Short mmCIF file of C-alpha atoms and ligand atoms in Angstrom, two decimals:
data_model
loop_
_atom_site.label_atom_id
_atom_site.label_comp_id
_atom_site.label_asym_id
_atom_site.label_seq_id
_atom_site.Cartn_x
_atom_site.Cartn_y
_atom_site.Cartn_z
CA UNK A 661 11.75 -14.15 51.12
CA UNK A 662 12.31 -11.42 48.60
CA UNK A 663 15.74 -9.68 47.69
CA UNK A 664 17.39 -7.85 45.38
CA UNK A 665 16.96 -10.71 43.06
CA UNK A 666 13.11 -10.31 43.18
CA UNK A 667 13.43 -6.70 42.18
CA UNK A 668 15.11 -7.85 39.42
CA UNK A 669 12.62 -10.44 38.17
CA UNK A 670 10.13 -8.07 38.69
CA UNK A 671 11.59 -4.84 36.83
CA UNK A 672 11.53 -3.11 39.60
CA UNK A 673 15.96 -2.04 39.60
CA UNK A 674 17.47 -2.72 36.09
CA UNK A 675 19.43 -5.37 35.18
CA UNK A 676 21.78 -6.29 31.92
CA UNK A 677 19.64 -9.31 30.67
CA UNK A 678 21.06 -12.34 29.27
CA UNK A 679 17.60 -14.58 29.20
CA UNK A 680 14.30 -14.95 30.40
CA UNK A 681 11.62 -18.05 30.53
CA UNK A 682 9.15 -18.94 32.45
CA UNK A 683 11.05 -20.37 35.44
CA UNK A 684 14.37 -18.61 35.37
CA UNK A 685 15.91 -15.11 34.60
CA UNK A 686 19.56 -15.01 33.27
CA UNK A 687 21.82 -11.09 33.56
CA UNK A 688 25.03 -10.01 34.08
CA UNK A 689 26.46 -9.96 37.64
CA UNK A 690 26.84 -6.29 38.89
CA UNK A 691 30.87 -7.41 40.30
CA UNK A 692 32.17 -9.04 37.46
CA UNK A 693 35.08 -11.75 37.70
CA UNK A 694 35.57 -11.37 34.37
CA UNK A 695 34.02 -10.35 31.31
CA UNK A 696 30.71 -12.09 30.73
CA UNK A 697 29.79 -13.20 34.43
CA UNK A 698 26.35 -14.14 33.98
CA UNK A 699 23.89 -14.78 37.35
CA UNK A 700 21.20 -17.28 36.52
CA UNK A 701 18.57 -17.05 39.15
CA UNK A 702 15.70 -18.89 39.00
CA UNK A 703 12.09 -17.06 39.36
CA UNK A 704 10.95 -19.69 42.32
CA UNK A 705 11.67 -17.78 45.38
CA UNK A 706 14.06 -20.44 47.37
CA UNK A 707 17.38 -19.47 49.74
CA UNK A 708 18.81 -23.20 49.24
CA UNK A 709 19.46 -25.24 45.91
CA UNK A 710 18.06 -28.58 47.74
CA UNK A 711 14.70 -26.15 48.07
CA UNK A 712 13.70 -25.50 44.84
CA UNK A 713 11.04 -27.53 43.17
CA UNK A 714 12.13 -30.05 40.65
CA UNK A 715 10.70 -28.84 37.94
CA UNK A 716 12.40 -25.30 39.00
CA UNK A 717 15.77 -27.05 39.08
CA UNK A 718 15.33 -29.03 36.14
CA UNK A 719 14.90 -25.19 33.81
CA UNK A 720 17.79 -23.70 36.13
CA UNK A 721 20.14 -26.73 34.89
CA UNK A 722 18.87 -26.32 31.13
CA UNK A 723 19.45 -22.03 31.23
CA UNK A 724 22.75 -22.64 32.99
CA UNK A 725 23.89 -25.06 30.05
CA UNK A 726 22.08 -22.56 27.39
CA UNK A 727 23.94 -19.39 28.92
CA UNK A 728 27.08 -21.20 28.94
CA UNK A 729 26.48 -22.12 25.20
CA UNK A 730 26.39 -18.84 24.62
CA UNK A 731 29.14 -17.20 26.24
CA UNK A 732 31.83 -19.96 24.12
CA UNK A 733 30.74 -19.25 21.05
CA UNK A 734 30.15 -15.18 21.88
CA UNK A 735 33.17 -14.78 23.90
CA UNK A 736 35.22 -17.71 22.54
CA UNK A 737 36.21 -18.77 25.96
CA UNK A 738 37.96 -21.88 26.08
CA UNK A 739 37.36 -22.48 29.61
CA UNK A 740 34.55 -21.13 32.03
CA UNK A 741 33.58 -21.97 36.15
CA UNK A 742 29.86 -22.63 37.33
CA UNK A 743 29.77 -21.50 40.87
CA UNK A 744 26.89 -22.34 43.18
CA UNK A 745 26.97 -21.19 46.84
CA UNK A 746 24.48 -22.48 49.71
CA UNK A 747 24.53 -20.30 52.92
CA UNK A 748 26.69 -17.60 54.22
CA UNK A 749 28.98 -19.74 55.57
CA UNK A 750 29.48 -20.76 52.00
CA UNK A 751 29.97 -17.26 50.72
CA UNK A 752 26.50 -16.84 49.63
CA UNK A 753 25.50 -13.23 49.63
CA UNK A 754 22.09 -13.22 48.49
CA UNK A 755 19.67 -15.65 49.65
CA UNK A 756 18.08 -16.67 46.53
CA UNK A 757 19.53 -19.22 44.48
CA UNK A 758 21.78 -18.53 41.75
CA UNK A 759 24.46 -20.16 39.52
CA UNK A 760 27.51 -17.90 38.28
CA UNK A 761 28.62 -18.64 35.03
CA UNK A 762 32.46 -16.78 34.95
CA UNK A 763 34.47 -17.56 31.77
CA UNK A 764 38.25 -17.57 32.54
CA UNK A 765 39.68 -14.53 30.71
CA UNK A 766 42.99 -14.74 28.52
CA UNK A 767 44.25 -12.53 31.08
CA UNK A 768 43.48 -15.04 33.87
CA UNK A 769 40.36 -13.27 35.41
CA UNK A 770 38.00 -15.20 36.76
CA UNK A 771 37.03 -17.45 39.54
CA UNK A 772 40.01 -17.79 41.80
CA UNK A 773 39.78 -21.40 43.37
CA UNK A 774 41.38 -22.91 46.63
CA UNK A 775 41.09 -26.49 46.37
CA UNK A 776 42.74 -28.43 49.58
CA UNK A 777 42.02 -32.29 48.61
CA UNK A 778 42.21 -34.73 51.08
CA UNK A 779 42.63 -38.70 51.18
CA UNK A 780 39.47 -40.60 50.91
CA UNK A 781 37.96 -43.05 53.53
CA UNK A 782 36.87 -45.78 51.04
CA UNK A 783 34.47 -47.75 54.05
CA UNK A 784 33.53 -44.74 55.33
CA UNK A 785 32.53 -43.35 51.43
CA UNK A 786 30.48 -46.89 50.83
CA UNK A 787 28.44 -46.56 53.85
CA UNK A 788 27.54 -42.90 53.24
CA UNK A 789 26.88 -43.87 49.88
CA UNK A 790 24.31 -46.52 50.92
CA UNK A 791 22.94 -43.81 53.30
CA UNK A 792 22.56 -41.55 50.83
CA UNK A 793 20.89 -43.93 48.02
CA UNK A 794 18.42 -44.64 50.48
CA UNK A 795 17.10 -40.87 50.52
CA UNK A 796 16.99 -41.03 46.66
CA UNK A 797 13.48 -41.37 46.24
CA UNK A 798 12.12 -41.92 42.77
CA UNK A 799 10.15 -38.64 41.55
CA UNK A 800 7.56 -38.56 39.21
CA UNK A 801 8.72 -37.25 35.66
CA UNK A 802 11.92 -39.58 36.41
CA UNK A 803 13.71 -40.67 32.71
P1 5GP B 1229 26.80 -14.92 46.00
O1 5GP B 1229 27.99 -14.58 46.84
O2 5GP B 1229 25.50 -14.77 46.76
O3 5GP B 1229 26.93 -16.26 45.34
O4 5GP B 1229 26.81 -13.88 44.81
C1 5GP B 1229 25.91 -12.83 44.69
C2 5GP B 1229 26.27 -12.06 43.45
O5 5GP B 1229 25.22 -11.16 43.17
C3 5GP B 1229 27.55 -11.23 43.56
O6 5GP B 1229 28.49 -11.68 42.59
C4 5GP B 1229 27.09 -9.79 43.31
O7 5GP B 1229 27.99 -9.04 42.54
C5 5GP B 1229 25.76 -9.99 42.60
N1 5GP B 1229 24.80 -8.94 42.83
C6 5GP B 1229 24.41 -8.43 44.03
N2 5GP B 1229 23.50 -7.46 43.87
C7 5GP B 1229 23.29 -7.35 42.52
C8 5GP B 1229 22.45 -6.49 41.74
O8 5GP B 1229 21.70 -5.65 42.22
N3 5GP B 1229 22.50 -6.68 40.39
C9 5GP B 1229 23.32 -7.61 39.81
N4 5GP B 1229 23.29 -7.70 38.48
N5 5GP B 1229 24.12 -8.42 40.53
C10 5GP B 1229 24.11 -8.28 41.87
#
């Protein structure tokens, strides 16, 4: 499943790079929100977050965290939105997994977010919850 993110890792179209290790490739998003809108993609080949390899995740989470780092003390950004789609339906365009990073500009720029909460169903919640738990299995390399 390769896409215009593979070319990337791959040097095949040119990018604006931010980072690189062995599992994950940081650059500059090509339709900024604002100034500073880093992609971090990792190198593992996967459309879906709940795809990717642990290990794969684990060096996404620690580049996302690193890149942020770096954009507050470059930028001085007081405030900054990690964005993470799954599927089209969820506004993903590319099928390979990538977290934005968009600091919010003085100006305002940045990720524009409607957020409709609703009321929660407490005995409904618990008895996901104990659903869920149940399909937590212990990995190895667990702290
Ligand atoms: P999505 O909607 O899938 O979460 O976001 C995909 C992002 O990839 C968009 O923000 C888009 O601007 C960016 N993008 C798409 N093609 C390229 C490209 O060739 N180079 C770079 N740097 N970014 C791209």
């Amino acid at each position: 499943m390769a896409t215009i993110f593979t070319k990337i890792i791959n040097r095949e179209i040119p990018c604006h790079l931010v980072h690189e290790d062995a599992h994950t490739i940081a650059f500059l998003d090509i339709g900024p929100l604002s100034d500073g809108h880093v992609l971090v993609v990792p190198k593992e080949e996967r459309e879906f977050l709940h795809q990717l390899s642990d290990e794969s995740a684990a060096a996404l989470g620690r580049a996302v965290a690193r890149v942020s780092r770096a954009l507050v003390e470059e930028l001085g950004c007081t405030a900054y939105n990690i964005l993470q789609n799954n599927g089209a339906d969820a506004h993903q365009a590319v099928p390979h997994v990538h977290f934005h990073v968009i600091p919010k500009a003085p100006d305002g720029r940045g990720l524009g977010i409607q957020w409709k909460p609703g009321a929660i169903d407490h005995a409904a919640g618990a008895a996901l919850c104990a659903r869920l738990s149940k399909r937590m299995k212990p990995q190895v390399g667990d702290p």
